[in-house]
Every structure is written in C-alpha cells, then in structure tokens.
Tab-separated table of C-alpha atoms and ligand atoms in Angstrom:
chain	number	residue	atom	x	y	z
A	253	UNK	CA	70.011	-80.133	-166.903
A	254	UNK	CA	71.063	-83.043	-165.206
A	255	UNK	CA	68.407	-84.313	-162.031
A	256	UNK	CA	67.801	-87.505	-160.081
A	257	UNK	CA	64.466	-88.814	-160.700
A	258	UNK	CA	62.124	-91.209	-159.165
A	259	UNK	CA	58.441	-91.970	-160.422
A	260	UNK	CA	57.680	-95.289	-157.583
A	261	UNK	CA	58.465	-95.751	-154.209
A	262	UNK	CA	61.315	-97.899	-153.526
A	263	UNK	CA	64.947	-98.456	-152.664
A	264	UNK	CA	67.392	-96.121	-153.880
A	265	UNK	CA	67.626	-97.985	-157.218
A	266	UNK	CA	64.717	-96.489	-158.437
A	267	UNK	CA	66.723	-92.798	-158.994
A	268	UNK	CA	67.695	-92.175	-162.230
A	269	UNK	CA	70.314	-89.299	-163.341
A	270	UNK	CA	68.793	-87.839	-166.439
A	271	UNK	CA	68.031	-84.689	-168.130
A	272	UNK	CA	65.061	-82.710	-167.589
A	273	UNK	CA	64.250	-79.250	-168.247
A	274	UNK	CA	65.275	-76.249	-166.751
A	275	UNK	CA	62.299	-75.412	-164.502
A	276	UNK	CA	61.118	-71.353	-165.079
A	277	UNK	CA	60.358	-69.928	-162.601
A	278	UNK	CA	56.595	-68.531	-161.371
A	279	UNK	CA	56.319	-64.492	-160.833
A	280	UNK	CA	56.836	-65.326	-156.910
A	281	UNK	CA	59.482	-68.020	-157.488
A	282	UNK	CA	63.455	-67.842	-158.060
A	283	UNK	CA	65.479	-70.109	-160.086
A	284	UNK	CA	68.584	-71.183	-158.098
A	285	UNK	CA	71.165	-72.889	-159.191
A	286	UNK	CA	72.374	-75.355	-156.684
A	287	UNK	CA	75.736	-75.892	-155.424
A	288	UNK	CA	75.189	-78.352	-152.503
A	289	UNK	CA	72.353	-79.932	-151.085
A	290	UNK	CA	72.246	-81.764	-147.979
A	291	UNK	CA	70.134	-84.969	-147.144
A	292	UNK	CA	67.856	-85.627	-144.619
A	293	UNK	CA	65.765	-88.559	-142.940
A	294	UNK	CA	62.858	-86.848	-144.640
A	295	UNK	CA	64.787	-88.076	-148.629
A	296	UNK	CA	65.022	-91.466	-147.725
A	297	UNK	CA	61.248	-91.564	-146.089
A	298	UNK	CA	60.050	-90.392	-148.686
A	299	UNK	CA	61.947	-92.465	-151.399
A	300	UNK	CA	60.802	-95.477	-149.592
A	301	UNK	CA	57.522	-94.002	-149.252
A	302	UNK	CA	57.683	-94.777	-145.248
A	303	UNK	CA	56.477	-94.608	-142.828
A	304	UNK	CA	53.056	-93.951	-144.544
A	305	UNK	CA	52.976	-90.189	-143.531
A	306	UNK	CA	55.565	-89.744	-145.952
A	307	UNK	CA	53.114	-90.415	-148.511
A	308	UNK	CA	50.650	-87.688	-147.782
A	309	UNK	CA	51.283	-85.937	-151.237
A	310	UNK	CA	51.265	-89.277	-153.327
A	311	UNK	CA	49.711	-92.353	-151.756
A	312	UNK	CA	50.583	-94.686	-154.315
A	313	UNK	CA	53.584	-92.775	-156.666
A	314	UNK	CA	55.099	-89.765	-155.777
A	315	UNK	CA	54.241	-86.889	-156.960
A	316	UNK	CA	57.131	-84.866	-156.436
A	317	UNK	CA	59.813	-86.636	-158.945
A	318	UNK	CA	63.163	-85.245	-157.990
A	319	UNK	CA	63.877	-85.272	-153.998
A	320	UNK	CA	65.948	-82.966	-151.823
A	321	UNK	CA	65.127	-80.138	-149.811
A	322	UNK	CA	67.871	-77.958	-147.902
A	323	UNK	CA	69.521	-76.435	-150.968
A	324	UNK	CA	72.336	-73.671	-150.980
A	325	UNK	CA	73.297	-72.134	-154.310
A	326	UNK	CA	72.988	-68.915	-156.366
A	327	UNK	CA	70.199	-66.908	-157.596
A	328	UNK	CA	70.154	-67.404	-161.440
A	329	UNK	CA	66.888	-65.810	-162.223
A	330	UNK	CA	64.051	-63.942	-160.337
A	331	UNK	CA	60.439	-64.314	-161.063
A	332	UNK	CA	58.643	-61.008	-162.059
A	333	UNK	CA	56.837	-60.321	-158.887
A	334	UNK	CA	60.079	-61.180	-156.814
A	335	UNK	CA	61.879	-57.986	-155.333
A	336	UNK	CA	64.318	-59.388	-152.684
A	337	UNK	CA	67.332	-61.250	-154.787
A	338	UNK	CA	69.474	-60.453	-157.430
A	339	UNK	CA	71.039	-62.831	-160.287
A	340	UNK	CA	74.224	-64.014	-158.331
A	341	UNK	CA	72.705	-63.909	-154.802
A	342	UNK	CA	74.025	-66.807	-152.688
A	343	UNK	CA	70.931	-68.070	-150.906
A	344	UNK	CA	69.846	-71.365	-149.019
A	345	UNK	CA	66.440	-72.743	-148.125
A	346	UNK	CA	64.549	-75.579	-146.900
A	347	UNK	CA	62.086	-76.864	-149.830
A	348	UNK	CA	60.507	-79.772	-148.222
A	349	UNK	CA	57.162	-79.071	-149.461
A	350	UNK	CA	57.632	-78.999	-153.321
A	351	UNK	CA	61.424	-80.766	-153.136
A	352	UNK	CA	63.534	-80.777	-156.094
A	353	UNK	CA	67.013	-80.108	-154.853
A	354	UNK	CA	68.657	-83.290	-156.242
A	355	UNK	CA	69.530	-81.237	-159.580
A	356	UNK	CA	71.407	-78.407	-161.261
A	357	UNK	CA	68.638	-75.821	-161.011
A	358	UNK	CA	65.501	-75.674	-158.709
A	359	UNK	CA	62.733	-72.888	-158.338
A	360	UNK	CA	62.279	-71.634	-155.065
A	361	UNK	CA	59.599	-68.914	-153.735
A	362	UNK	CA	60.563	-66.244	-152.462
A	363	UNK	CA	59.588	-66.695	-149.274
A	364	UNK	CA	61.496	-69.455	-148.416
A	365	UNK	CA	64.726	-68.485	-149.226
A	366	UNK	CA	67.398	-66.711	-147.240
A	367	UNK	CA	70.923	-64.868	-148.164
A	368	UNK	CA	73.585	-67.353	-147.387
A	369	UNK	CA	75.204	-66.696	-143.764
A	370	UNK	CA	78.632	-65.011	-144.125
A	371	UNK	CA	81.543	-66.867	-143.388
A	372	UNK	CA	79.705	-70.399	-144.278
A	373	UNK	CA	80.767	-72.425	-147.378
A	374	UNK	CA	77.580	-73.885	-149.684
A	375	UNK	CA	77.924	-77.157	-148.149
A	376	UNK	CA	77.624	-75.805	-144.165
A	377	UNK	CA	74.608	-73.646	-144.917
A	378	UNK	CA	72.706	-76.748	-147.050
A	379	UNK	CA	73.182	-79.034	-144.036
A	380	UNK	CA	71.643	-76.424	-141.787
A	381	UNK	CA	67.868	-75.446	-142.747
A	382	UNK	CA	65.677	-78.819	-142.124
A	383	UNK	CA	68.337	-80.148	-139.121
A	384	UNK	CA	69.154	-76.761	-137.224
A	385	UNK	CA	65.379	-75.998	-137.192
A	386	UNK	CA	64.139	-79.453	-136.154
A	387	UNK	CA	67.009	-78.624	-133.509
A	388	UNK	CA	66.542	-75.138	-132.384
A	389	UNK	CA	62.541	-75.725	-131.965
A	390	UNK	CA	62.895	-79.322	-130.029
A	391	UNK	CA	65.541	-77.902	-127.901
A	392	UNK	CA	65.159	-74.177	-127.242
A	393	UNK	CA	61.432	-73.380	-128.534
A	394	UNK	CA	59.438	-76.363	-127.480
A	395	UNK	CA	61.871	-77.981	-125.492
A	396	UNK	CA	62.245	-75.193	-123.278
A	397	UNK	CA	65.827	-76.690	-122.159
A	398	UNK	CA	67.500	-75.034	-118.735
A	399	UNK	CA	70.904	-75.466	-117.207
A	400	UNK	CA	70.905	-78.504	-115.342
A	401	UNK	CA	68.570	-80.650	-116.846
A	402	UNK	CA	68.343	-83.962	-118.336
A	403	UNK	CA	67.861	-84.492	-122.038
A	404	UNK	CA	67.668	-87.382	-123.732
A	405	UNK	CA	68.043	-87.405	-127.829
A	406	UNK	CA	66.767	-90.294	-129.227
A	407	UNK	CA	68.509	-90.825	-132.961
A	408	UNK	CA	71.225	-88.204	-131.665
A	409	UNK	CA	73.878	-89.360	-134.290
A	410	UNK	CA	72.018	-88.560	-137.454
A	411	UNK	CA	71.239	-84.813	-139.212
A	412	UNK	CA	69.400	-82.853	-136.259
A	413	UNK	CA	70.687	-84.829	-133.458
A	414	UNK	CA	73.585	-83.554	-134.223
A	415	UNK	CA	72.676	-80.410	-133.757
A	416	UNK	CA	70.082	-80.785	-131.185
A	417	UNK	CA	73.087	-82.648	-129.172
A	418	UNK	CA	75.476	-80.043	-129.232
A	419	UNK	CA	72.537	-77.069	-128.417
A	420	UNK	CA	70.962	-78.875	-125.539
A	421	UNK	CA	75.131	-78.994	-124.167
A	422	UNK	CA	75.504	-75.377	-125.638
A	423	UNK	CA	72.181	-74.613	-123.124
A	424	UNK	CA	73.705	-76.301	-119.758
A	425	UNK	CA	71.873	-79.501	-120.118
A	426	UNK	CA	73.327	-83.174	-119.199
A	427	UNK	CA	72.742	-85.192	-122.258
A	428	UNK	CA	72.211	-88.787	-122.995
A	429	UNK	CA	72.674	-89.060	-126.986
A	430	UNK	CA	70.955	-92.882	-128.240
A	431	UNK	CA	71.762	-94.230	-131.469
A	432	UNK	CA	73.172	-97.454	-132.851
A	433	UNK	CA	76.693	-98.572	-131.970
A	434	UNK	CA	78.573	-96.925	-134.848
A	435	UNK	CA	77.317	-93.980	-133.611
A	436	UNK	CA	78.327	-93.846	-129.752
A	437	UNK	CA	81.884	-91.936	-130.187
A	438	UNK	CA	80.226	-89.736	-133.069
A	439	UNK	CA	77.879	-88.927	-130.255
A	440	UNK	CA	80.652	-88.459	-127.125
A	441	UNK	CA	83.012	-86.311	-129.373
A	442	UNK	CA	79.869	-83.815	-129.881
A	443	UNK	CA	79.494	-83.521	-125.711
A	444	UNK	CA	76.971	-86.366	-124.918
A	445	UNK	CA	77.193	-87.091	-121.177
A	446	UNK	CA	76.279	-90.785	-121.498
A	447	UNK	CA	75.211	-92.636	-124.818
A	448	UNK	CA	72.772	-95.575	-125.254
A	449	UNK	CA	73.268	-98.078	-128.137
A	450	UNK	CA	69.416	-98.481	-129.030
A	451	UNK	CA	70.119	-101.876	-130.758
A	452	UNK	CA	71.039	-103.189	-126.952
A	453	UNK	CA	69.380	-100.882	-124.456
A	454	UNK	CA	65.431	-100.031	-124.563
A	455	UNK	CA	65.874	-96.371	-122.786
A	456	UNK	CA	62.232	-96.330	-121.825
A	457	UNK	CA	62.709	-99.560	-119.825
A	458	UNK	CA	66.057	-98.599	-118.198
A	459	UNK	CA	64.388	-96.615	-114.969
A	460	UNK	CA	66.025	-93.401	-115.969
A	461	UNK	CA	63.948	-90.008	-116.286
A	462	UNK	CA	64.374	-86.683	-118.274
A	463	UNK	CA	63.729	-83.647	-118.249
A	464	UNK	CA	62.970	-83.727	-122.077
A	465	UNK	CA	62.813	-86.880	-124.460
A	466	UNK	CA	63.512	-85.130	-128.426
A	467	UNK	CA	62.135	-87.992	-130.250
A	468	UNK	CA	63.958	-88.282	-133.988
A	469	UNK	CA	62.985	-91.894	-134.932
A	470	UNK	CA	59.910	-92.427	-132.219
A	471	UNK	CA	58.799	-96.525	-132.425
A	472	UNK	CA	57.317	-96.367	-128.755
A	473	UNK	CA	53.850	-96.057	-127.266
A	474	UNK	CA	52.936	-92.986	-124.946
A	475	UNK	CA	52.880	-94.704	-122.171
A	476	UNK	CA	56.811	-95.577	-122.602
A	477	UNK	CA	57.710	-92.463	-123.101
A	478	UNK	CA	55.714	-91.268	-120.141
A	479	UNK	CA	57.914	-93.613	-117.747
A	480	UNK	CA	60.741	-91.786	-119.134
A	481	UNK	CA	59.765	-88.504	-117.783
A	482	UNK	CA	60.103	-86.897	-114.876
A	483	UNK	CA	57.264	-85.349	-113.368
A	484	UNK	CA	56.519	-81.757	-115.200
A	485	UNK	CA	59.300	-83.357	-118.281
A	486	UNK	CA	58.047	-83.330	-121.629
A	487	UNK	CA	58.460	-85.525	-124.826
A	488	UNK	CA	58.450	-84.536	-128.701
A	489	UNK	CA	57.798	-86.559	-131.421
A	490	UNK	CA	59.850	-85.307	-134.375
A	491	UNK	CA	59.709	-88.405	-136.439
A	492	UNK	CA	59.416	-92.097	-136.465
A	493	UNK	CA	56.343	-94.470	-137.518
A	494	UNK	CA	52.626	-93.766	-137.772
A	495	UNK	CA	51.567	-96.092	-134.992
A	496	UNK	CA	53.636	-94.310	-132.653
A	497	UNK	CA	52.735	-90.636	-134.003
A	498	UNK	CA	48.539	-91.850	-133.590
A	499	UNK	CA	49.238	-93.105	-130.465
A	500	UNK	CA	50.945	-89.384	-129.277
A	501	UNK	CA	48.632	-87.487	-130.985
A	502	UNK	CA	45.485	-89.548	-129.429
A	503	UNK	CA	47.006	-90.486	-125.672
A	504	UNK	CA	49.733	-88.337	-125.198
A	505	UNK	CA	47.259	-85.333	-123.958
A	506	UNK	CA	46.082	-87.499	-121.396
A	507	UNK	CA	49.005	-89.766	-120.601
A	508	UNK	CA	50.549	-88.115	-117.217
A	509	UNK	CA	49.187	-85.338	-117.063
A	510	UNK	CA	48.192	-85.906	-113.495
A	511	UNK	CA	52.094	-85.450	-113.034
A	512	UNK	CA	52.351	-82.568	-115.203
A	513	UNK	CA	54.256	-84.623	-118.053
A	514	UNK	CA	53.477	-83.716	-122.151
A	515	UNK	CA	53.708	-86.126	-124.341
A	516	UNK	CA	53.197	-83.744	-127.975
A	517	UNK	CA	54.137	-83.880	-131.667
A	518	UNK	CA	56.944	-81.223	-132.702
A	519	UNK	CA	55.497	-79.425	-135.529
A	520	UNK	CA	58.367	-77.857	-137.021
A	521	UNK	CA	57.907	-74.104	-138.560
A	522	UNK	CA	59.973	-75.020	-141.236
A	523	UNK	CA	62.118	-72.271	-143.701
A	524	UNK	CA	65.667	-70.939	-143.866
A	525	UNK	CA	64.624	-67.520	-142.499
A	526	UNK	CA	64.084	-68.639	-139.084
A	527	UNK	CA	67.153	-70.203	-138.331
A	528	UNK	CA	68.923	-67.242	-137.519
A	529	UNK	CA	69.775	-68.372	-133.635
A	530	UNK	CA	71.583	-71.394	-134.833
A	531	UNK	CA	73.142	-70.019	-137.477
A	532	UNK	CA	74.817	-67.254	-135.465
A	533	UNK	CA	76.217	-70.301	-132.774
A	534	UNK	CA	77.627	-72.127	-136.283
A	535	UNK	CA	79.136	-68.686	-137.617
A	536	UNK	CA	80.633	-68.087	-133.583
A	537	UNK	CA	82.030	-71.594	-133.938
A	538	UNK	CA	79.735	-72.640	-130.693
A	539	UNK	CA	78.133	-75.376	-133.057
A	540	UNK	CA	79.982	-77.467	-135.388
A	541	UNK	CA	78.413	-78.519	-138.771
A	542	UNK	CA	79.912	-82.527	-139.521
A	543	UNK	CA	79.672	-83.433	-142.635
A	544	UNK	CA	80.465	-87.097	-142.425
A	545	UNK	CA	80.717	-87.796	-146.338
A	546	UNK	CA	80.266	-85.428	-149.496
A	547	UNK	CA	78.621	-86.889	-153.053
A	548	UNK	CA	78.307	-86.010	-155.996
A	549	UNK	CA	74.951	-85.254	-158.211
A	550	UNK	CA	75.475	-88.802	-159.571
A	551	UNK	CA	76.235	-90.568	-156.537
A	552	UNK	CA	73.097	-89.570	-155.130
A	553	UNK	CA	71.720	-93.356	-154.925
A	554	UNK	CA	74.854	-94.279	-153.013
A	555	UNK	CA	74.624	-91.561	-150.636
A	556	UNK	CA	70.906	-91.958	-149.915
A	557	UNK	CA	71.871	-95.856	-149.459
A	558	UNK	CA	74.689	-94.801	-146.616
A	559	UNK	CA	71.997	-92.585	-144.534
A	560	UNK	CA	69.024	-95.287	-144.682
A	561	UNK	CA	71.450	-97.974	-143.932
A	562	UNK	CA	72.427	-96.206	-141.017
A	563	UNK	CA	76.082	-95.159	-141.650
A	564	UNK	CA	75.741	-91.407	-141.886
A	565	UNK	CA	77.418	-89.749	-138.845
A	566	UNK	CA	76.410	-85.753	-138.878
A	567	UNK	CA	75.260	-84.763	-142.213
A	568	UNK	CA	75.428	-86.081	-145.975
A	569	UNK	CA	75.992	-83.513	-148.428
A	570	UNK	CA	75.747	-83.421	-152.574
A	571	UNK	CA	77.909	-81.186	-153.814
A	572	UNK	CA	76.633	-79.961	-157.612
A	573	UNK	CA	78.902	-79.245	-159.884
B	744	NAP	N1	58.036	-82.876	-136.996
B	744	NAP	C1	58.224	-82.364	-137.961
B	744	NAP	O1	58.016	-81.486	-137.946
B	744	NAP	C2	59.588	-83.017	-138.917
B	744	NAP	C3	59.758	-81.695	-139.785
B	744	NAP	C4	60.992	-82.464	-141.153
B	744	NAP	C5	61.561	-83.553	-141.020
B	744	NAP	N2	61.321	-84.694	-139.456
B	744	NAP	C6	61.747	-86.073	-139.419
B	744	NAP	O2	62.562	-85.845	-138.590
B	744	NAP	C7	63.167	-87.409	-138.464
B	744	NAP	C8	64.913	-87.044	-138.211
B	744	NAP	O3	65.287	-86.387	-139.257
B	744	NAP	P1	66.840	-86.494	-139.877
B	744	NAP	O4	67.119	-85.792	-141.093
B	744	NAP	O5	67.680	-86.216	-138.185
B	744	NAP	O6	67.409	-88.047	-139.982
B	744	NAP	P2	68.756	-89.129	-140.023
B	744	NAP	O7	69.838	-87.976	-139.947
B	744	NAP	O8	68.345	-90.117	-140.652
B	744	NAP	O9	68.505	-88.923	-138.361
B	744	NAP	C9	67.967	-90.609	-137.395
B	744	NAP	C10	68.973	-91.077	-136.992
B	744	NAP	O10	67.888	-91.793	-135.858
B	744	NAP	C11	68.533	-93.058	-135.566
B	744	NAP	N3	67.716	-94.303	-135.469
B	744	NAP	C12	67.024	-94.873	-136.259
B	744	NAP	N4	66.266	-95.488	-135.576
B	744	NAP	C13	66.464	-95.826	-134.538
B	744	NAP	C14	65.992	-96.022	-133.168
B	744	NAP	N5	64.867	-97.195	-133.017
B	744	NAP	N6	66.464	-95.630	-131.957
B	744	NAP	C15	67.515	-94.495	-132.120
B	744	NAP	N7	67.482	-94.394	-133.075
B	744	NAP	C16	67.560	-94.582	-134.153
B	744	NAP	C17	69.341	-93.284	-136.875
B	744	NAP	O11	70.421	-94.050	-137.258
B	744	NAP	P3	70.186	-95.591	-137.982
B	744	NAP	O12	70.838	-95.098	-138.821
B	744	NAP	O13	70.438	-96.693	-136.992
B	744	NAP	O14	68.727	-95.933	-138.506
B	744	NAP	C18	69.814	-91.789	-137.088
B	744	NAP	O15	71.180	-91.835	-136.337
B	744	NAP	C19	62.552	-87.805	-139.769
B	744	NAP	O16	62.126	-88.715	-139.304
B	744	NAP	C20	61.631	-86.648	-140.659
B	744	NAP	O17	60.706	-86.884	-141.263
B	744	NAP	C21	60.202	-83.769	-138.656
C-alpha cells in the first residue's frame, strides 16, 4: 500500500510517499481502508519534534513512522477477538496514541473506533475526532461555560479553535478569538464577538479579563494568564511550549488561588466514542465543520506545510483514493 513515511524529525521535506506492507490486524484490532484523514497541530509537532513533548515516544527519532491520527474509512478486515465491526462498516477514529493515518490502510484497536455519524461525509467525520474532543472538553466539560460569560480562545482560527469558538457561542458566551491576522475574518465568520491578532497584541497585557481562557497555543507564564482571569475564572492549557506547560503544572495550582482562579492543564480524553454531543450538534447544523483545503495522499507534505506555516483556517483534510 502507499503511505507517507518519515524516519527523522524535520520539515515536511523529510516525508516520503512510499510502498509499505498492508498492516495485519492484531486480535483486538480492525483493519480500516482510509478514505479521509484530517491534519492536527499534533501532526505538525510530531513531524518537527517540537515542542519537546511531541518526542515522548521517540526522543531522538520518531517511533511511529506514519503520522495522521484522525481517520474515517471502511472496515476491511476484523481481528479474531473483535465483535463490534464487520467488513464494509463505515467508521471513524482518533488514533493519536499510535498514528498511521497517512496511508491507504491502518490498524485500529476496536475500542478506539466508532461508527460514522449518519449524514456525514468521510472528510467531515475525519475532521472531528481530536479537534472536537478538545472543543467539547475545553468549553463544556472542563470549561463549564455559561451564558453571558466572557471566553477567550487563543488559537481560535485553527482546527480545535474552529469547533471551540462555535460551541462557546452556542452556550451563550461572549467570545474573543485570538490568532494571526490572516484568520481574523474567519473567526468573525464563526461568530467571534471580538478578535485579536496575536502578532500585534498580547491579550495578557491589554487589561481585559475572562471567565475562561482556552489556550491552544500557550507561550506565556502562569502569572500572565492569572492577570487575564476574572475572580473565579479558569485557564486551560491545551498545547504550546513546554516551558509554559511546566509553569502551568508547577505554579498554576498556586497562582490566583485566593481569588478562586484555576490555572490547569486540559488532559483531553481522546476517542471518537466520546464525541456524541458534538457529533449531534454537527448533524443538526448547529456547528459547522469548515474544511479549508483538501489534499491527496501524495500531497501530505504540502498539506502539513500549509498548516504549519499558519495559513489553515479550520481543518485541512487529506483524501485517500
Ligand atoms: N492537552 C491535550 O490532551 C491535547 C490533546 C491533543 C492535542 N493537543 C494539542 O492541541 C494543540 C492545538 O491543536 P490544533 O489541532 O487545534 O492546532 P492548529 O489547527 O494548528 O491550531 C492552532 C492555532 O493556533 C495559532 N497560533 C499559533 N501560535 C499562536 C500564538 N502565539 N497565539 C495565538 N494563536 C497562535 C495557529 O496559528 P498560526 O498559523 O499563526 O501558527 C493556529 O491557528 C496542539 O498543540 C496539540 O498538541 C493537546
């Protein structure tokens, strides 16, 4: 089968489209013929090996040689101990823990698979898993957003931000989206009440405060985030620099405690099976999946470059023929 492979960290040029053996499903796995795979910030990070947390499985060289975690496709074969899926079933999954989606086939543990939501295309289903889980847990489950609250989403023009912004608006919040200048109009089109270009304004220094800051691109200190919170407000780190992650983990729990502020890491529970609430909102057309660009499997390097260089508004999807 064709797959996009890399064996060292680096720019998109280290990726090669090549022939590899079709993987054989283990007893608890299902072999899926991939129809669509969406790109996430995590693919870019694991390609580059930056930030350092993206090297957790392979400090010097990548341990997984095929990236791509959010897939949608059809079951081709099922392992001996699987019971839930038959060949031909349409499925989607988030396989961040072992990757392999930039390929014609991938093996997925049965427990990580879910049936394709009715009425969705492969590309829409592939767009949802990781970004949808971050949005749902960041805004609803851990963000506890209530009507009238002020919410700031840092990195709101990307994949997770696109869903998070719409979900926060649906819950009645006043939403500020932060991203680069190219994405300001896009964030407004998703319903953002206010937008900030992060290259021109530091939201932690403009004197405004929020009930929730959901941070998809964190690069500042816990003290800076504390300044941006209302009393009782919460800050959730999703992705960004390792220095900020350590600061949030070590200093966060103590910072702003007297004012009831919470500065924490959002450890996202991944898995397509947890996505039902956001799937329903998409099916009811209350939340839109915006696919900025579609690429073919042999164009994965260009697709990742487009995402990594900061152009992607919403999701980028690779269609596997
Ligand atoms: N905590 C968890 O459990 C968990 C689980 C899965 C994924 N993640 C993390 O989630 C993060 C976000 O993923 P994603 O797929 O939504 O990424 P994405 O689609 O690349 O979106 C990130 C957005 O943030 C913007 N951005 C970059 N630097 C910024 C800055 N300094 N200030 C404001 N915005 C900035 C990017 O714009 P530019 O184009 O300008 O760079 C982009 O629009 C990744 O870091 C990933 O590792 C966390």
